[in-house]
Every structure is written in C-alpha cells, then in structure tokens.
Amino acid sequence: MGDHKEQHLRVGAAVRRRRRALELTLAVVSERSGLSVPFLSQIENDRARPSTASLEKLADALRTTAVELLAAADPACSVDVVRAEDVERLLAPQARSLVRGHHQMHASEFTGDHDAGREFQYRNDRLMYVADGGVEIEAEGRAYRLGRGDTLYLTGGVRHRWRATGPETRVLVVAVAEHIEAVEDRPR
C-alpha cells in the first residue's frame, strides 16, 4: 500500500548520464571495462540488460558502483518505502540500495562478507554506520576497527578499503550522490 513497485529496471540512462558527466566516449569505457562498444550502446539505449558481472565492470570503468548505477536507474519518487523483505536483490545478496531513483542522497546496505581487496574512492563525502557485527577499514594509511553502532566519516576523495569481520555484519553507507557536485575539489 503506497510502496513503490519496481518495473523493468532500465539502467541505460543512468549509464549514459554517468559517462557524459565524466566526459568519456563509448570507446574509452569499452577499453576500461572490456565490454564492446556495440554492447555499451545497446545498454545505454535500453536494448540490452547487462549481467551482474558486466554491470560491475561498467561501474568500475565509470568510477562508481553497480548499486549506484541501479539506484540512479529507477524513476524518482517523492515518497518511497524499501522493505526489508523485498528479497529481489539486484546485485549479489550482500548489497542493496536503500534509496531508489536519481536523488541527491544515496544509501546502501551491505551484509556479510565484502571484497576487502577492492579500493574505493568517491568524489563526495560518505558516512559508514555499522548496524550489526564489525568491520575493518583502511583509510589514509590507518586502520580502523568498528563495531555495532560505530560510524566512520570519509571526506570525498579519500581512498579506502574495508571488510566485514563476521558473517552477521551489516553496514549502512550514506552519501551525497555522485552525480551531485557536493564539494569543491580539495588540494592534495
């Protein structure tokens, strides 16, 4: 009742917006992702739906995450409820977007294990909140161990990686969406 029900998810416009914001050609994205130019064109024109693996490659090439591309793909709603029992996970079972649509705020929930070897760097600030379990985070050459109820704030541009310390771990990540220019470029 009043919940936003997802229709066929179309990521093409979100991919195109992101690519253009980065001022990249399809050829450059193809080279970075290993996906063909014709396939990328079909994705952008919603004539093809990428697999989870292809979406991850595409997200990496566009310096974002698949969760954020999927979140930007949904139609915007002024009120939207994302129910815990909505088990149709659009990526792996460990990630789900908590805010659907092309909004100024993005939030994701990560449960269980996480690829600790993958390094992240985002343009805008992020807040990580540990709802259950624990995480280890490496940022700016320092290691942080967070437990239930702890938060970590990351300024835009900070390279970091993190991993869950147990299977029961649940982390919420809240950020200004990448398509919003929330902060000025900071000198390094």
PDB file of C-alpha atoms in Angstrom:
ATOM      1  CA  MET A   1       0.000   0.000   0.000  1.00  0.00           C
ATOM      2  CA  GLY A   2       1.730   3.137  -1.171  1.00  0.00           C
ATOM      3  CA  ASP A   3       5.002   1.289  -1.759  1.00  0.00           C
ATOM      4  CA  HIS A   4       6.920   1.942  -4.954  1.00  0.00           C
ATOM      5  CA  LYS A   5       6.889  -1.260  -7.000  1.00  0.00           C
ATOM      6  CA  GLU A   6       9.777  -1.723  -9.378  1.00  0.00           C
ATOM      7  CA  GLN A   7       9.039  -2.209 -13.028  1.00  0.00           C
ATOM      8  CA  HIS A   8      11.545  -3.454 -15.571  1.00  0.00           C
ATOM      9  CA  LEU A   9      14.784  -1.824 -14.396  1.00  0.00           C
ATOM     10  CA  ARG A  10      16.425   0.308 -17.086  1.00  0.00           C
ATOM     11  CA  VAL A  11      19.991   1.383 -16.360  1.00  0.00           C
ATOM     12  CA  GLY A  12      20.768   2.872 -19.777  1.00  0.00           C
ATOM     13  CA  ALA A  13      20.012   6.495 -18.933  1.00  0.00           C
ATOM     14  CA  ALA A  14      21.990   6.268 -15.689  1.00  0.00           C
ATOM     15  CA  VAL A  15      24.988   4.805 -17.518  1.00  0.00           C
ATOM     16  CA  ARG A  16      24.817   7.484 -20.209  1.00  0.00           C
ATOM     17  CA  ARG A  17      24.493  10.310 -17.632  1.00  0.00           C
ATOM     18  CA  ARG A  18      27.487   8.996 -15.700  1.00  0.00           C
ATOM     19  CA  ARG A  19      29.620   8.520 -18.836  1.00  0.00           C
ATOM     20  CA  ARG A  20      28.823  12.012 -20.086  1.00  0.00           C
ATOM     21  CA  ALA A  21      29.457  13.564 -16.665  1.00  0.00           C
ATOM     22  CA  LEU A  22      32.944  12.046 -16.803  1.00  0.00           C
ATOM     23  CA  GLU A  23      33.284  13.246 -20.424  1.00  0.00           C
ATOM     24  CA  LEU A  24      34.120   9.742 -21.650  1.00  0.00           C
ATOM     25  CA  THR A  25      33.456   8.236 -25.056  1.00  0.00           C
ATOM     26  CA  LEU A  26      31.966   4.788 -25.515  1.00  0.00           C
ATOM     27  CA  ALA A  27      35.371   3.693 -26.851  1.00  0.00           C
ATOM     28  CA  VAL A  28      37.120   4.720 -23.620  1.00  0.00           C
ATOM     29  CA  VAL A  29      34.503   2.979 -21.468  1.00  0.00           C
ATOM     30  CA  SER A  30      34.850  -0.085 -23.697  1.00  0.00           C
ATOM     31  CA  GLU A  31      38.612  -0.136 -23.208  1.00  0.00           C
ATOM     32  CA  ARG A  32      38.305   0.296 -19.417  1.00  0.00           C
ATOM     33  CA  SER A  33      35.545  -2.286 -18.985  1.00  0.00           C
ATOM     34  CA  GLY A  34      36.403  -4.898 -21.603  1.00  0.00           C
ATOM     35  CA  LEU A  35      32.838  -4.639 -22.965  1.00  0.00           C
ATOM     36  CA  SER A  36      32.285  -3.956 -26.659  1.00  0.00           C
ATOM     37  CA  VAL A  37      31.178  -0.554 -27.959  1.00  0.00           C
ATOM     38  CA  PRO A  38      28.047  -2.029 -29.619  1.00  0.00           C
ATOM     39  CA  PHE A  39      27.051  -3.735 -26.342  1.00  0.00           C
ATOM     40  CA  LEU A  40      27.599  -0.497 -24.387  1.00  0.00           C
ATOM     41  CA  SER A  41      25.475   1.372 -26.924  1.00  0.00           C
ATOM     42  CA  GLN A  42      22.714  -1.226 -26.535  1.00  0.00           C
ATOM     43  CA  ILE A  43      22.859  -0.847 -22.731  1.00  0.00           C
ATOM     44  CA  GLU A  44      22.644   2.964 -22.959  1.00  0.00           C
ATOM     45  CA  ASN A  45      19.663   2.687 -25.308  1.00  0.00           C
ATOM     46  CA  ASP A  46      17.975   0.067 -23.086  1.00  0.00           C
ATOM     47  CA  ARG A  47      18.109  -2.575 -25.826  1.00  0.00           C
ATOM     48  CA  ALA A  48      20.265  -4.852 -23.645  1.00  0.00           C
ATOM     49  CA  ARG A  49      20.398  -5.577 -19.930  1.00  0.00           C
ATOM     50  CA  PRO A  50      23.874  -6.162 -18.518  1.00  0.00           C
ATOM     51  CA  SER A  51      24.577  -9.169 -16.318  1.00  0.00           C
ATOM     52  CA  THR A  52      25.752  -8.521 -12.768  1.00  0.00           C
ATOM     53  CA  ALA A  53      29.361  -9.123 -13.860  1.00  0.00           C
ATOM     54  CA  SER A  54      29.043  -6.744 -16.823  1.00  0.00           C
ATOM     55  CA  LEU A  55      27.388  -4.106 -14.650  1.00  0.00           C
ATOM     56  CA  GLU A  56      30.278  -4.331 -12.161  1.00  0.00           C
ATOM     57  CA  LYS A  57      32.828  -3.918 -14.980  1.00  0.00           C
ATOM     58  CA  LEU A  58      30.878  -0.986 -16.349  1.00  0.00           C
ATOM     59  CA  ALA A  59      30.600   0.626 -12.897  1.00  0.00           C
ATOM     60  CA  ASP A  60      34.352   0.266 -12.338  1.00  0.00           C
ATOM     61  CA  ALA A  61      35.023   1.864 -15.735  1.00  0.00           C
ATOM     62  CA  LEU A  62      32.737   4.755 -14.741  1.00  0.00           C
ATOM     63  CA  ARG A  63      34.349   5.117 -11.286  1.00  0.00           C
ATOM     64  CA  THR A  64      31.174   4.282  -9.411  1.00  0.00           C
ATOM     65  CA  THR A  65      29.398   1.182  -8.095  1.00  0.00           C
ATOM     66  CA  ALA A  66      26.771  -1.034  -9.656  1.00  0.00           C
ATOM     67  CA  VAL A  67      24.477  -0.237  -6.698  1.00  0.00           C
ATOM     68  CA  GLU A  68      24.695   3.470  -7.525  1.00  0.00           C
ATOM     69  CA  LEU A  69      24.031   2.881 -11.218  1.00  0.00           C
ATOM     70  CA  LEU A  70      20.978   0.803 -10.342  1.00  0.00           C
ATOM     71  CA  ALA A  71      19.764   3.372  -7.823  1.00  0.00           C
ATOM     72  CA  ALA A  72      20.051   6.116 -10.440  1.00  0.00           C
ATOM     73  CA  ALA A  73      18.096   3.971 -12.917  1.00  0.00           C
ATOM     74  CA  ASP A  74      14.816   3.855 -11.043  1.00  0.00           C
ATOM     75  CA  PRO A  75      12.201   6.562 -11.547  1.00  0.00           C
ATOM     76  CA  ALA A  76      12.348   9.178  -8.805  1.00  0.00           C
ATOM     77  CA  CYS A  77       9.560   9.137  -6.223  1.00  0.00           C
ATOM     78  CA  SER A  78       8.773  11.753  -3.602  1.00  0.00           C
ATOM     79  CA  VAL A  79       7.950   9.006  -1.077  1.00  0.00           C
ATOM     80  CA  ASP A  80       9.382   5.515  -1.386  1.00  0.00           C
ATOM     81  CA  VAL A  81       9.488   2.621   1.051  1.00  0.00           C
ATOM     82  CA  VAL A  82      12.172  -0.031   0.624  1.00  0.00           C
ATOM     83  CA  ARG A  83      11.027  -3.053   2.602  1.00  0.00           C
ATOM     84  CA  ALA A  84      13.444  -5.448   4.289  1.00  0.00           C
ATOM     85  CA  GLU A  85      11.516  -8.407   2.904  1.00  0.00           C
ATOM     86  CA  ASP A  86      11.967  -7.209  -0.685  1.00  0.00           C
ATOM     87  CA  VAL A  87      14.416 -10.019  -1.352  1.00  0.00           C
ATOM     88  CA  GLU A  88      14.833  -9.413  -5.075  1.00  0.00           C
ATOM     89  CA  ARG A  89      18.408  -8.238  -4.771  1.00  0.00           C
ATOM     90  CA  LEU A  90      19.652  -6.604  -7.920  1.00  0.00           C
ATOM     91  CA  LEU A  91      23.295  -7.464  -7.312  1.00  0.00           C
ATOM     92  CA  ALA A  92      24.876 -10.083  -5.121  1.00  0.00           C
ATOM     93  CA  PRO A  93      22.924 -10.922  -1.945  1.00  0.00           C
ATOM     94  CA  GLN A  94      25.266  -8.740   0.079  1.00  0.00           C
ATOM     95  CA  ALA A  95      24.298  -5.346  -1.369  1.00  0.00           C
ATOM     96  CA  ARG A  96      21.061  -3.453  -1.774  1.00  0.00           C
ATOM     97  CA  SER A  97      20.177   0.139  -2.384  1.00  0.00           C
ATOM     98  CA  LEU A  98      18.108   1.767   0.338  1.00  0.00           C
ATOM     99  CA  VAL A  99      17.190   4.782  -1.792  1.00  0.00           C
ATOM    100  CA  ARG A 100      15.809   4.176  -5.262  1.00  0.00           C
ATOM    101  CA  GLY A 101      15.870   6.720  -8.034  1.00  0.00           C
ATOM    102  CA  HIS A 102      18.021   9.624  -9.161  1.00  0.00           C
ATOM    103  CA  HIS A 103      18.205  11.562  -5.874  1.00  0.00           C
ATOM    104  CA  GLN A 104      20.694  13.815  -4.113  1.00  0.00           C
ATOM    105  CA  MET A 105      21.280  11.223  -1.387  1.00  0.00           C
ATOM    106  CA  HIS A 106      22.327   7.632  -1.828  1.00  0.00           C
ATOM    107  CA  ALA A 107      22.277   4.899   0.803  1.00  0.00           C
ATOM    108  CA  SER A 108      23.245   1.239   0.560  1.00  0.00           C
ATOM    109  CA  GLU A 109      23.210  -1.714   2.920  1.00  0.00           C
ATOM    110  CA  PHE A 110      25.985  -4.297   2.771  1.00  0.00           C
ATOM    111  CA  THR A 111      25.584  -7.597   4.617  1.00  0.00           C
ATOM    112  CA  GLY A 112      28.077 -10.366   5.200  1.00  0.00           C
ATOM    113  CA  ASP A 113      31.426 -10.561   3.501  1.00  0.00           C
ATOM    114  CA  HIS A 114      32.817  -7.830   1.287  1.00  0.00           C
ATOM    115  CA  ASP A 115      35.705  -7.707  -1.194  1.00  0.00           C
ATOM    116  CA  ALA A 116      38.428  -6.407   1.124  1.00  0.00           C
ATOM    117  CA  GLY A 117      40.926  -6.103  -1.724  1.00  0.00           C
ATOM    118  CA  ARG A 118      38.867  -3.584  -3.673  1.00  0.00           C
ATOM    119  CA  GLU A 119      39.837   0.040  -3.131  1.00  0.00           C
ATOM    120  CA  PHE A 120      37.199   2.762  -3.273  1.00  0.00           C
ATOM    121  CA  GLN A 121      37.468   6.481  -3.850  1.00  0.00           C
ATOM    122  CA  TYR A 122      34.401   8.660  -4.228  1.00  0.00           C
ATOM    123  CA  ARG A 123      34.047  12.295  -5.144  1.00  0.00           C
ATOM    124  CA  ASN A 124      31.574  13.111  -2.337  1.00  0.00           C
ATOM    125  CA  ASP A 125      31.647  12.505   1.408  1.00  0.00           C
ATOM    126  CA  ARG A 126      30.350   9.232   2.903  1.00  0.00           C
ATOM    127  CA  LEU A 127      29.196   8.019   6.281  1.00  0.00           C
ATOM    128  CA  MET A 128      29.545   4.334   7.175  1.00  0.00           C
ATOM    129  CA  TYR A 129      27.391   3.043  10.039  1.00  0.00           C
ATOM    130  CA  VAL A 130      27.831  -0.473  11.437  1.00  0.00           C
ATOM    131  CA  ALA A 131      24.334  -1.759  12.244  1.00  0.00           C
ATOM    132  CA  ASP A 132      25.492  -5.284  13.217  1.00  0.00           C
ATOM    133  CA  GLY A 133      28.810  -7.116  13.506  1.00  0.00           C
ATOM    134  CA  GLY A 134      32.054  -5.345  12.782  1.00  0.00           C
ATOM    135  CA  VAL A 135      34.285  -4.018  10.027  1.00  0.00           C
ATOM    136  CA  GLU A 136      37.932  -3.201   9.494  1.00  0.00           C
ATOM    137  CA  ILE A 137      38.609  -0.135   7.361  1.00  0.00           C
ATOM    138  CA  GLU A 138      41.888   1.103   5.921  1.00  0.00           C
ATOM    139  CA  ALA A 139      41.886   4.792   5.009  1.00  0.00           C
ATOM    140  CA  GLU A 140      44.771   7.233   4.558  1.00  0.00           C
ATOM    141  CA  GLY A 141      47.301   4.714   5.827  1.00  0.00           C
ATOM    142  CA  ARG A 142      45.477   3.995   9.078  1.00  0.00           C
ATOM    143  CA  ALA A 143      43.411   1.012  10.130  1.00  0.00           C
ATOM    144  CA  TYR A 144      40.109   1.385  11.965  1.00  0.00           C
ATOM    145  CA  ARG A 145      38.067  -1.325  13.665  1.00  0.00           C
ATOM    146  CA  LEU A 146      34.389  -0.521  14.048  1.00  0.00           C
ATOM    147  CA  GLY A 147      31.721  -2.403  15.956  1.00  0.00           C
ATOM    148  CA  ARG A 148      27.955  -2.233  16.232  1.00  0.00           C
ATOM    149  CA  GLY A 149      26.746   1.369  16.429  1.00  0.00           C
ATOM    150  CA  ASP A 150      30.069   2.907  15.325  1.00  0.00           C
ATOM    151  CA  THR A 151      30.338   5.312  12.411  1.00  0.00           C
ATOM    152  CA  LEU A 152      33.169   6.448  10.164  1.00  0.00           C
ATOM    153  CA  TYR A 153      33.053   9.619   8.099  1.00  0.00           C
ATOM    154  CA  LEU A 154      35.092   9.740   4.899  1.00  0.00           C
ATOM    155  CA  THR A 155      35.750  13.010   3.129  1.00  0.00           C
ATOM    156  CA  GLY A 156      35.342  12.910  -0.645  1.00  0.00           C
ATOM    157  CA  GLY A 157      38.492  11.755  -2.422  1.00  0.00           C
ATOM    158  CA  VAL A 158      39.789   9.541   0.401  1.00  0.00           C
ATOM    159  CA  ARG A 159      40.961   6.155  -0.884  1.00  0.00           C
ATOM    160  CA  HIS A 160      39.782   3.347   1.358  1.00  0.00           C
ATOM    161  CA  ARG A 161      39.013  -0.358   1.568  1.00  0.00           C
ATOM    162  CA  TRP A 162      37.020  -2.297   4.094  1.00  0.00           C
ATOM    163  CA  ARG A 163      35.988  -5.787   5.077  1.00  0.00           C
ATOM    164  CA  ALA A 164      33.444  -7.400   7.353  1.00  0.00           C
ATOM    165  CA  THR A 165      34.860  -9.200  10.374  1.00  0.00           C
ATOM    166  CA  GLY A 166      31.994 -11.695  10.540  1.00  0.00           C
ATOM    167  CA  PRO A 167      29.094 -13.084   8.502  1.00  0.00           C
ATOM    168  CA  GLU A 168      26.493 -11.246  10.618  1.00  0.00           C
ATOM    169  CA  THR A 169      27.917  -7.847   9.697  1.00  0.00           C
ATOM    170  CA  ARG A 170      25.564  -5.229   8.277  1.00  0.00           C
ATOM    171  CA  VAL A 171      26.918  -1.839   7.192  1.00  0.00           C
ATOM    172  CA  LEU A 172      24.923   1.156   6.006  1.00  0.00           C
ATOM    173  CA  VAL A 173      26.672   3.651   3.728  1.00  0.00           C
ATOM    174  CA  VAL A 174      25.062   7.061   3.224  1.00  0.00           C
ATOM    175  CA  ALA A 175      26.395   9.659   0.808  1.00  0.00           C
ATOM    176  CA  VAL A 176      25.615  12.604  -1.355  1.00  0.00           C
ATOM    177  CA  ALA A 177      25.028  11.017  -4.768  1.00  0.00           C
ATOM    178  CA  GLU A 178      27.992  11.045  -7.128  1.00  0.00           C
ATOM    179  CA  HIS A 179      26.082  12.947  -9.804  1.00  0.00           C
ATOM    180  CA  ILE A 180      25.815  15.925  -7.397  1.00  0.00           C
ATOM    181  CA  GLU A 181      28.805  18.248  -7.105  1.00  0.00           C
ATOM    182  CA  ALA A 182      28.642  18.475  -3.304  1.00  0.00           C
ATOM    183  CA  VAL A 183      32.196  19.550  -2.543  1.00  0.00           C
ATOM    184  CA  GLU A 184      34.802  21.631  -4.236  1.00  0.00           C
ATOM    185  CA  ASP A 185      37.942  19.843  -5.336  1.00  0.00           C
ATOM    186  CA  ARG A 186      40.304  19.820  -2.393  1.00  0.00           C
ATOM    187  CA  PRO A 187      44.033  20.352  -2.892  1.00  0.00           C
ATOM    188  CA  ARG A 188      46.076  17.223  -2.228  1.00  0.00           C
TER     189      ARG A 188
END
